[in-house]
PDB file of C-alpha atoms and ligand atoms in Angstrom:
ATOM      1  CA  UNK A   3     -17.595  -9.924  23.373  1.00 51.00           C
ATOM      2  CA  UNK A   4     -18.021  -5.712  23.338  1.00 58.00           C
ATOM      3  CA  UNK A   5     -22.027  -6.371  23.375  1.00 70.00           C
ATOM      4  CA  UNK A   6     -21.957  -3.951  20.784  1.00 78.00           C
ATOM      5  CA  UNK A   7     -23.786  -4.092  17.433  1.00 80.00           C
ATOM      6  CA  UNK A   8     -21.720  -4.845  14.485  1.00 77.00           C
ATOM      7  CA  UNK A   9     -21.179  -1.614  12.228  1.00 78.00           C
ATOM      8  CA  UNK A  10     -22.024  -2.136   8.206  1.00 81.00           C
ATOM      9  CA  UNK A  11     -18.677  -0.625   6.718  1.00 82.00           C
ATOM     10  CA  UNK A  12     -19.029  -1.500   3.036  1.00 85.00           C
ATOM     11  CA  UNK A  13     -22.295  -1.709   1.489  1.00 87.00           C
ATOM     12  CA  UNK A  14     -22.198  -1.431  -2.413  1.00 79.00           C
ATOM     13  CA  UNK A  15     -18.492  -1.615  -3.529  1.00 85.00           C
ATOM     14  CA  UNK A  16     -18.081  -2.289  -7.181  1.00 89.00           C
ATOM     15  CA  UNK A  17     -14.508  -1.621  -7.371  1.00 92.00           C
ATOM     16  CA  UNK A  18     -11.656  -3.719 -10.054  1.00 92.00           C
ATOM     17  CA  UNK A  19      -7.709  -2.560 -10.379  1.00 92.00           C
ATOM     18  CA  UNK A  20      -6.594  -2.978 -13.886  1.00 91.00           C
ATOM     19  CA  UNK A  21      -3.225  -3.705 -14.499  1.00 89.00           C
ATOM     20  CA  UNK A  22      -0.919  -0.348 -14.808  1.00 90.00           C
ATOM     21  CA  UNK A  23      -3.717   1.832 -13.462  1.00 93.00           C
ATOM     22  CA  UNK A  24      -3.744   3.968 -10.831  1.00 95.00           C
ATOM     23  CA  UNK A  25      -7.103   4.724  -8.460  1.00 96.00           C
ATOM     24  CA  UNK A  26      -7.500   7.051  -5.934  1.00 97.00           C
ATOM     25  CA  UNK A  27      -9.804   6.713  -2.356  1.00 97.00           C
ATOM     26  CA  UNK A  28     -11.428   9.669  -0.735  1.00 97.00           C
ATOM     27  CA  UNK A  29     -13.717   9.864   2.105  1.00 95.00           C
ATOM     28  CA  UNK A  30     -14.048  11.377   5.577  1.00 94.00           C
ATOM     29  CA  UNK A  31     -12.261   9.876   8.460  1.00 93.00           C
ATOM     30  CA  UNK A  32     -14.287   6.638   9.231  1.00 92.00           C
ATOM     31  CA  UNK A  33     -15.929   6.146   6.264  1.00 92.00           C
ATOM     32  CA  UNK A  34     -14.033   2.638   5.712  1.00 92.00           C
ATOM     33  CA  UNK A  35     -10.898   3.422   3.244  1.00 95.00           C
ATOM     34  CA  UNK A  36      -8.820   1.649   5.473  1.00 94.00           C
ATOM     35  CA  UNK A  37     -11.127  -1.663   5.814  1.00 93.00           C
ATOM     36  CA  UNK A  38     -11.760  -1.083   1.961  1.00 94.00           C
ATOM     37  CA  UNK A  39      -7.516  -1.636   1.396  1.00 95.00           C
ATOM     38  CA  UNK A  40      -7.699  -4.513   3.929  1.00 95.00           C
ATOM     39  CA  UNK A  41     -10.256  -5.915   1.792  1.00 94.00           C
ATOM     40  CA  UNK A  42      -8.434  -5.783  -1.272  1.00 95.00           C
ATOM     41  CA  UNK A  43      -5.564  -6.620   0.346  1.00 95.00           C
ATOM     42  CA  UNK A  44      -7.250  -9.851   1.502  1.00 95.00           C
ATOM     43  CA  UNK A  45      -6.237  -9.455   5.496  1.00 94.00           C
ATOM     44  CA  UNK A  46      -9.604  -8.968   6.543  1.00 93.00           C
ATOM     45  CA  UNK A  47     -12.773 -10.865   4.591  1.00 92.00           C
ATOM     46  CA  UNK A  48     -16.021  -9.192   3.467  1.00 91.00           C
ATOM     47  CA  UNK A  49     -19.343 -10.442   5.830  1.00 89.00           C
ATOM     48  CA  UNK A  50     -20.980 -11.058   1.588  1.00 89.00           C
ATOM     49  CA  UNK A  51     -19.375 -10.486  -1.861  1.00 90.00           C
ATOM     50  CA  UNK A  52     -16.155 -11.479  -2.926  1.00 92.00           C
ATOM     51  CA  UNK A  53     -12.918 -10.579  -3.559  1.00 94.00           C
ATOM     52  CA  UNK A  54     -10.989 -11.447  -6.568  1.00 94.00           C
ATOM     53  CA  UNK A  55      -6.728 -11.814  -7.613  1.00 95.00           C
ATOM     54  CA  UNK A  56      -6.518 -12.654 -11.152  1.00 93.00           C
ATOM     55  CA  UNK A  57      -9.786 -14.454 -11.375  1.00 93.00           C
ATOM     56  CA  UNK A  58      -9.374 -16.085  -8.265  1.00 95.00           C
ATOM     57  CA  UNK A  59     -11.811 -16.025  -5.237  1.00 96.00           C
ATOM     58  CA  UNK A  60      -9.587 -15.056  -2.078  1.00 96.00           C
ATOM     59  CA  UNK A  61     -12.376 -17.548   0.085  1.00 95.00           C
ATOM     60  CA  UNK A  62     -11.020 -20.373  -2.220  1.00 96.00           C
ATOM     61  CA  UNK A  63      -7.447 -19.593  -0.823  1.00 96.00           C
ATOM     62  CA  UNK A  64      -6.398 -21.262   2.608  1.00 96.00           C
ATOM     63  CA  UNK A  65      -4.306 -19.189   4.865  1.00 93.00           C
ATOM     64  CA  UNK A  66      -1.028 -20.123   3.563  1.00 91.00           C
ATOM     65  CA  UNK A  67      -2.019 -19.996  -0.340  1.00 93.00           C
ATOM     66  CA  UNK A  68      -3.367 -16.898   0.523  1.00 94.00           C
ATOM     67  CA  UNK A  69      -0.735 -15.211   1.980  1.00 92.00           C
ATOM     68  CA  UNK A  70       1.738 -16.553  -0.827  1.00 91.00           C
ATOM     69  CA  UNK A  71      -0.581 -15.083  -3.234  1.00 93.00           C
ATOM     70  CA  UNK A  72      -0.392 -12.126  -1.144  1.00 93.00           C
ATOM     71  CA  UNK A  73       3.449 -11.874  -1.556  1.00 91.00           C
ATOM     72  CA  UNK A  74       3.647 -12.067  -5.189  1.00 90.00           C
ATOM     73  CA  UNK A  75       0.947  -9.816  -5.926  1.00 94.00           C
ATOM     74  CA  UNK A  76       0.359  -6.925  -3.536  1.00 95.00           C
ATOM     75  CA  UNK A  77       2.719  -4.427  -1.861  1.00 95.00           C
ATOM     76  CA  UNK A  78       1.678  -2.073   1.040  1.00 95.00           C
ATOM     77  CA  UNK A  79       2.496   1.686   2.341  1.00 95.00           C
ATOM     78  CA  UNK A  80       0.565   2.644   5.500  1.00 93.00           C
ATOM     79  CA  UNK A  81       0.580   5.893   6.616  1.00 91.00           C
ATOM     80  CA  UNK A  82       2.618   4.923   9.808  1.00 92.00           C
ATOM     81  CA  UNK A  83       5.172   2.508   7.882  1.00 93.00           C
ATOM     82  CA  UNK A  84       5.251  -0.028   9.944  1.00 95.00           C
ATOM     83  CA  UNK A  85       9.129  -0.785   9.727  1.00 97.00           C
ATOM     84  CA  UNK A  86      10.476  -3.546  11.975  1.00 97.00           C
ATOM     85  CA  UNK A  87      12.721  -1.303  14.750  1.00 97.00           C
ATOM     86  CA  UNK A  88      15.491  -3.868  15.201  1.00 98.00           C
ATOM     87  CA  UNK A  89      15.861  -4.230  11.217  1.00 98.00           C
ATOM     88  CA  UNK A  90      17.767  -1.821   9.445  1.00 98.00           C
ATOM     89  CA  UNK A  91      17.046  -0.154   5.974  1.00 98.00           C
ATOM     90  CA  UNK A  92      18.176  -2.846   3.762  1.00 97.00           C
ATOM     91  CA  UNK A  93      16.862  -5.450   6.491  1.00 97.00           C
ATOM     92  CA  UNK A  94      13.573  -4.411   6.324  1.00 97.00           C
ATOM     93  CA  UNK A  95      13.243  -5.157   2.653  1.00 97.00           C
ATOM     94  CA  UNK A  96      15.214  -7.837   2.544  1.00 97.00           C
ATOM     95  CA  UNK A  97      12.756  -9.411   4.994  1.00 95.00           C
ATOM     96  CA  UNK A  98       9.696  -8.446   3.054  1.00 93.00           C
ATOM     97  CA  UNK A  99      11.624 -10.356   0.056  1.00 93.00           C
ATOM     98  CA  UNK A 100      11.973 -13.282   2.559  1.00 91.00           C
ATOM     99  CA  UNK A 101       8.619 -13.179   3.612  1.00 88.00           C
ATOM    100  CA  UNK A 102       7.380 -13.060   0.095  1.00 85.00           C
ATOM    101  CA  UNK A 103       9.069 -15.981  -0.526  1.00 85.00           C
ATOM    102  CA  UNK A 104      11.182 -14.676  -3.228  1.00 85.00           C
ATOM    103  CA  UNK A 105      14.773 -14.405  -1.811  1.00 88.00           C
ATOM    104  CA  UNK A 106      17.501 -15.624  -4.065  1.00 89.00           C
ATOM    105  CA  UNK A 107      20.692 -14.218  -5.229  1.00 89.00           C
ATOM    106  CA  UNK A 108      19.883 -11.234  -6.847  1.00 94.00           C
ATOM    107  CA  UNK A 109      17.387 -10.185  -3.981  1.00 95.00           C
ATOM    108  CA  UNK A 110      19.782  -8.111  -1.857  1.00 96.00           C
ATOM    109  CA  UNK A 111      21.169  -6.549  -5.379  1.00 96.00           C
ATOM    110  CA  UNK A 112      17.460  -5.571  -6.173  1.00 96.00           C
ATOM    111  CA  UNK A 113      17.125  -4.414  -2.485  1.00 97.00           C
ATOM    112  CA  UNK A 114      19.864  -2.433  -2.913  1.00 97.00           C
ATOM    113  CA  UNK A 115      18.933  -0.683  -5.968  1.00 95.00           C
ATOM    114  CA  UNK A 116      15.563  -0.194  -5.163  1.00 94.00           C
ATOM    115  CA  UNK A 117      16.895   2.106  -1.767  1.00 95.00           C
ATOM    116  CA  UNK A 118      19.218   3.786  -4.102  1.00 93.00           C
ATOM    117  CA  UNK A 119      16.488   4.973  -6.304  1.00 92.00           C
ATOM    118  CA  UNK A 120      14.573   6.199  -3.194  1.00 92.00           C
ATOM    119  CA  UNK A 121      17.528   8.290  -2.098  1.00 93.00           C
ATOM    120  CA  UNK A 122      18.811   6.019   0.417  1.00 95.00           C
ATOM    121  CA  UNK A 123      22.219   4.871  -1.058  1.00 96.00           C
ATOM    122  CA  UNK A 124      23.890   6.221   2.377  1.00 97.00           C
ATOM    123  CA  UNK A 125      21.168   4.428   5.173  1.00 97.00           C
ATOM    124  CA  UNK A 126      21.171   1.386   3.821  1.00 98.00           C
ATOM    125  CA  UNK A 127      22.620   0.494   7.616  1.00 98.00           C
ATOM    126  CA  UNK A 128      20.257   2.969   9.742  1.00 98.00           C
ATOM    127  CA  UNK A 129      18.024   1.636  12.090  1.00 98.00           C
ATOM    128  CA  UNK A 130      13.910   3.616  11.289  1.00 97.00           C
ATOM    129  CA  UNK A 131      14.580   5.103  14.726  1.00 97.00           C
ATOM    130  CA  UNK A 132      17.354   6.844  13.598  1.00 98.00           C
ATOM    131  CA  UNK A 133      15.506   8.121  10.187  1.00 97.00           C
ATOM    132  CA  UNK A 134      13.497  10.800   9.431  1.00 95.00           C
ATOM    133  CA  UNK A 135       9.898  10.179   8.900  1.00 94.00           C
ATOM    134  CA  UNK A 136      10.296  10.985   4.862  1.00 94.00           C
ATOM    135  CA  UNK A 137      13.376   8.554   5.383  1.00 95.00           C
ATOM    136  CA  UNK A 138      11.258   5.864   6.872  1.00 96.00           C
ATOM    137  CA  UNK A 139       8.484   6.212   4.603  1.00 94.00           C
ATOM    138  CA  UNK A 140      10.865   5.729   1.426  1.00 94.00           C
ATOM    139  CA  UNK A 141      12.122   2.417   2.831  1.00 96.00           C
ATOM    140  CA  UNK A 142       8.506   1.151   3.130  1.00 96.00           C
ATOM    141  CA  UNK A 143       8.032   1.956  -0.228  1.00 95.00           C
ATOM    142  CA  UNK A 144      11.057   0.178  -1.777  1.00 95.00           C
ATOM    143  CA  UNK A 145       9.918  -3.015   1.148  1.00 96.00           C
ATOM    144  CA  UNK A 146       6.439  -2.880  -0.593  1.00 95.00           C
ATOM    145  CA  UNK A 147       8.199  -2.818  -3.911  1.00 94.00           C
ATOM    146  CA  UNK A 148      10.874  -5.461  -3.812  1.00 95.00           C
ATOM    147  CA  UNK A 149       8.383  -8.264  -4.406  1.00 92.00           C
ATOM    148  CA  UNK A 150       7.693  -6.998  -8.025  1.00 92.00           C
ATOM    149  CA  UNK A 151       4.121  -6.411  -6.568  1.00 94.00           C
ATOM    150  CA  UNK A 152       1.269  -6.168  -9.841  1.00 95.00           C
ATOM    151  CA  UNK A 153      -1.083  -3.581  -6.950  1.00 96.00           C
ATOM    152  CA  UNK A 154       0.366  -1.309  -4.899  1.00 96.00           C
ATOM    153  CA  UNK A 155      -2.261  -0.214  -1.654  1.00 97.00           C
ATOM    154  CA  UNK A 156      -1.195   2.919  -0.459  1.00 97.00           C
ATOM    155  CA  UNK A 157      -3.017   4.252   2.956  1.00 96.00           C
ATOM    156  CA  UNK A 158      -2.137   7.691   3.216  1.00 94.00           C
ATOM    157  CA  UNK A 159       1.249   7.149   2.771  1.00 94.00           C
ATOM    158  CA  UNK A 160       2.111  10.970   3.586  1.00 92.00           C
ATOM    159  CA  UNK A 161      -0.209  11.833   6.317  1.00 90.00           C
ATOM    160  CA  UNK A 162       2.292  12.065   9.052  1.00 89.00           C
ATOM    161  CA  UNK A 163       4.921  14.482   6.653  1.00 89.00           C
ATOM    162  CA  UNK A 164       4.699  17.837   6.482  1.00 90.00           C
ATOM    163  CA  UNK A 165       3.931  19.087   2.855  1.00 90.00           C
ATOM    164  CA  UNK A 166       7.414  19.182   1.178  1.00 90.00           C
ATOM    165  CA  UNK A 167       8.341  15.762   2.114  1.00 89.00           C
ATOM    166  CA  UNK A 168       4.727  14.444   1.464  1.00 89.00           C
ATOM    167  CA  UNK A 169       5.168  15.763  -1.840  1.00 91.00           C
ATOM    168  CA  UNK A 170       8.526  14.623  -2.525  1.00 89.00           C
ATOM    169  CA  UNK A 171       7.248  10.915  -1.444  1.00 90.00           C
ATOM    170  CA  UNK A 172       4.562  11.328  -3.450  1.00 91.00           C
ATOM    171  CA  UNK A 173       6.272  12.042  -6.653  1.00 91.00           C
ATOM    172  CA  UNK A 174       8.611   8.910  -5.852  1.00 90.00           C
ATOM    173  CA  UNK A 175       5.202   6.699  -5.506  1.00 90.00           C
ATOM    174  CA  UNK A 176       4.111   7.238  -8.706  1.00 91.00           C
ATOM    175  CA  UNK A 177       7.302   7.574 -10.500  1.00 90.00           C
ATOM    176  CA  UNK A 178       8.360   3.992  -9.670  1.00 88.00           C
ATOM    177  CA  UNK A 179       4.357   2.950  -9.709  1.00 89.00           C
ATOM    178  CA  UNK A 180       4.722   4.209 -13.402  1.00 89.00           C
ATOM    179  CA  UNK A 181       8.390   2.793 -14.024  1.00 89.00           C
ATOM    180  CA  UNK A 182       7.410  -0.717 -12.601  1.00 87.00           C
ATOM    181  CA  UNK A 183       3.991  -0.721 -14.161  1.00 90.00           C
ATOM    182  CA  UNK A 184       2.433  -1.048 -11.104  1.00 94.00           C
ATOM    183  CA  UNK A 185      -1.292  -0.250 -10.365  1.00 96.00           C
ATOM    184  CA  UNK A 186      -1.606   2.061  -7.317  1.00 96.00           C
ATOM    185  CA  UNK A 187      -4.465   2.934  -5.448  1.00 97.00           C
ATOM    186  CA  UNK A 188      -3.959   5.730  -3.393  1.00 97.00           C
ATOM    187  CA  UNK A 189      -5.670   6.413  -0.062  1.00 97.00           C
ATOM    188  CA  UNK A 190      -5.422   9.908   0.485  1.00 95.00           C
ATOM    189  CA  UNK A 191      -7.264  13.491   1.935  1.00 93.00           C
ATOM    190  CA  UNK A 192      -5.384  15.297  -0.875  1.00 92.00           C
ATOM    191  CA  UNK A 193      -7.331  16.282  -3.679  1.00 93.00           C
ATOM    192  CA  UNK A 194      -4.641  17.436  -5.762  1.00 92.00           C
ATOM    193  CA  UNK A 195      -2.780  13.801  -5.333  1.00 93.00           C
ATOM    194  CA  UNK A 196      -6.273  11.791  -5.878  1.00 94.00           C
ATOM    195  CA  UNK A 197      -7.193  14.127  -9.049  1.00 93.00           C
ATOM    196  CA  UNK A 198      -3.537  13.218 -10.470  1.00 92.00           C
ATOM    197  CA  UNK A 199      -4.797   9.568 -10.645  1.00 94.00           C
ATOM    198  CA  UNK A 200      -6.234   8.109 -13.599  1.00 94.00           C
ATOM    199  CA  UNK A 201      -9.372   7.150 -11.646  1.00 95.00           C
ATOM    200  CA  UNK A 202     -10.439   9.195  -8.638  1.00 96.00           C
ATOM    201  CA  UNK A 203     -13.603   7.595  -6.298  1.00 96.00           C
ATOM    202  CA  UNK A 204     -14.885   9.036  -3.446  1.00 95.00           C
ATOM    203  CA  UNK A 205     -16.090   6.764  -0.463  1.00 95.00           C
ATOM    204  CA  UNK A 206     -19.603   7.589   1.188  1.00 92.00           C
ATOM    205  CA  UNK A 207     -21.936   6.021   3.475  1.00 88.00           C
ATOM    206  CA  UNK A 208     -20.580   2.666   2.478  1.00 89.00           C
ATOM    207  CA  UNK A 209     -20.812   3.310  -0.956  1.00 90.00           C
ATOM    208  CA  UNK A 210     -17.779   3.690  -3.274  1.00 93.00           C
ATOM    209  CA  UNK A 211     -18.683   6.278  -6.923  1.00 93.00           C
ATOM    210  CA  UNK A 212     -16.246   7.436  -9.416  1.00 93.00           C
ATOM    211  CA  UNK A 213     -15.826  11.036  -9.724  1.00 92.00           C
ATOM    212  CA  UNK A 214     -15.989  12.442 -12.628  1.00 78.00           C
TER     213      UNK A 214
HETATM  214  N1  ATP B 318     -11.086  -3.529  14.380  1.00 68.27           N
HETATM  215  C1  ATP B 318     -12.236  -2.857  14.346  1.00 68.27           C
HETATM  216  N2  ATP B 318     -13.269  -3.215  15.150  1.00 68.27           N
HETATM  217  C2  ATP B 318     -14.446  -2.539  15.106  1.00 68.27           C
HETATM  218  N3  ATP B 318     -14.682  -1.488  14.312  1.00 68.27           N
HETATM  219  C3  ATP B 318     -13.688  -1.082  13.515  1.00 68.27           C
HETATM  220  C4  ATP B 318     -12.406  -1.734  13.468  1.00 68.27           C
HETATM  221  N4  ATP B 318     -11.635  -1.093  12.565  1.00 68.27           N
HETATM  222  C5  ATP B 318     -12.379  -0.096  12.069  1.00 68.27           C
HETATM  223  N5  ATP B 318     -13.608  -0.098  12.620  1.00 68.27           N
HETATM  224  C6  ATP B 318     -14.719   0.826  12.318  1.00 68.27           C
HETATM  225  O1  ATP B 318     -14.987   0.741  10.927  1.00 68.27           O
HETATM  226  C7  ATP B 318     -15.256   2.023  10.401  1.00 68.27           C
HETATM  227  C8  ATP B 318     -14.284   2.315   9.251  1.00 68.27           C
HETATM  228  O2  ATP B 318     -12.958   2.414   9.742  1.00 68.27           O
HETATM  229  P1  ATP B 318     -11.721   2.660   8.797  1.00 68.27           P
HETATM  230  O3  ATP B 318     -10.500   2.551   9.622  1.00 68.27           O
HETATM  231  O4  ATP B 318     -11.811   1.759   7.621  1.00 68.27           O
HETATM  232  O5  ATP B 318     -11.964   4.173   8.333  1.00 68.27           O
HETATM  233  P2  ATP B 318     -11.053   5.157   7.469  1.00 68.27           P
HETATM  234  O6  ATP B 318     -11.914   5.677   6.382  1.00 68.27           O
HETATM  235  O7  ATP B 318      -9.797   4.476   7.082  1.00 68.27           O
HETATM  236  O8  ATP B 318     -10.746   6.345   8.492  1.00 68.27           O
HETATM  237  P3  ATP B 318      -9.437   7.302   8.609  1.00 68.27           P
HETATM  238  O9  ATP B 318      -9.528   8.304   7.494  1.00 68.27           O
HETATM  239  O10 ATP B 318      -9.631   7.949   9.954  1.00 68.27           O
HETATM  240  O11 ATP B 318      -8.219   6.441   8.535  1.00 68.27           O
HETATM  241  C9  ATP B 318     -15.154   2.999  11.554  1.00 68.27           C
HETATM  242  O12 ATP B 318     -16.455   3.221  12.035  1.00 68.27           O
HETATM  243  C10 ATP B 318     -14.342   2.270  12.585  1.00 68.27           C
HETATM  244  O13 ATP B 318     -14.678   2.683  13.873  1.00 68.27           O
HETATM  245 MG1   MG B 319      -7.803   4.812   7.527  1.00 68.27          MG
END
């Protein structure tokens, strides 16, 4: 017990991903984009309201409906990838596959393909420690991908790379967001990247409004 008084994150979120479309989160650092995408993601739970999948109310979900839910439906990029260190490239989506519950034969073919079209035909055997940060961040996005995901939640995905390569990941998200008809939304202190999506809102005092 921290003694401390619990902190009211989210207050009036209105917020629904249609399928194919892309969103993008602004705010300033602590406002609650991050707890928003957990939300959404369903790995935390809102105090009141609800979250919905398809219709469905993630409370009506036990742990291991929702996380198979989960698998089929959402993929993940956090700004710090979060790649297992012991897994190689092709591991580390294979395992998100696994995970997902949706290994079979033609997994490690999609695997494959999917780090080929991120520009990692040649590291398919390299350990993260041993890629570059642009490097590691493309094989979290082909991990989040190989599930056939219908939401992609991206958390700054290119805060730790220096412009170029934040770019250049950037163009790859939405390229194969686009290809795989996959709806994004983008956490992000970019303008330029938010205004490129087809719905830009801004998070304030708890409160989540569309820009205009
Ligand atoms: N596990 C936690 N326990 C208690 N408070 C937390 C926890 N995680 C986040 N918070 C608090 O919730 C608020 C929102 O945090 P959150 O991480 O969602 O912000 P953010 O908008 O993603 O910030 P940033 O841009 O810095 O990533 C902050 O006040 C933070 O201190
Ligand atoms: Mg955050």
């Amino acid at each position: 017990m921290s003694g401390e008084k619990p902190i009211e994150v989210l207050q009036g979120v209105d917020f629904a991903i249609r399928s194919g479309e892309s969103s993008s989160i602004q705010g300033e650092s602590g406002c609650g984009k991050s707890t928003f995408l957990h939300l959404l993601a369903g790995l935390d739970s809102p105090s009141s309201g609800s979250v919905l999948w398809e219709g469905i109310d993630l409370k009506s979900l036990d742990n291991a409906a929702l996380a198979k839910k989960r698998g089929s439906l959402v993929g993940m990029v956090f700004q710090s990838y979060y790649l297992v260190p012991e897994l190689r490239a092709l591991e580390n989506v294979l395992l998100a596959a696994r995970i997902s519950g949706i290994l079979n034969q033609d997994t490690e073919k999609k695997a494959r393909e999917l780090l080929d079209r991120v520009g990692l035909t040649d590291r398919l055997s390299s350990l993260p420690s041993t890629l570059s940060g642009g490097e590691r961040q493309r094989v979290a996005i082909a991990r989040a991908l190989i599930s056939s995901p219908k939401a992609l939640l991206a958390d700054e995905p290119t805060g730790n790379l220096d412009e170029e390569t934040g770019d250049s990941i950037m163009e790859l998200l939405l390229d194969l967001c686009d290809e795989e008809e996959v709806a994004l939304v983008l956490v992000t202190h970019n303008p330029s990247y938010a205004n490129r999506q087809d719905r830009a809102w801004r998070l304030t005092q708890g409160r989540l409004e569309e820009q205009s």
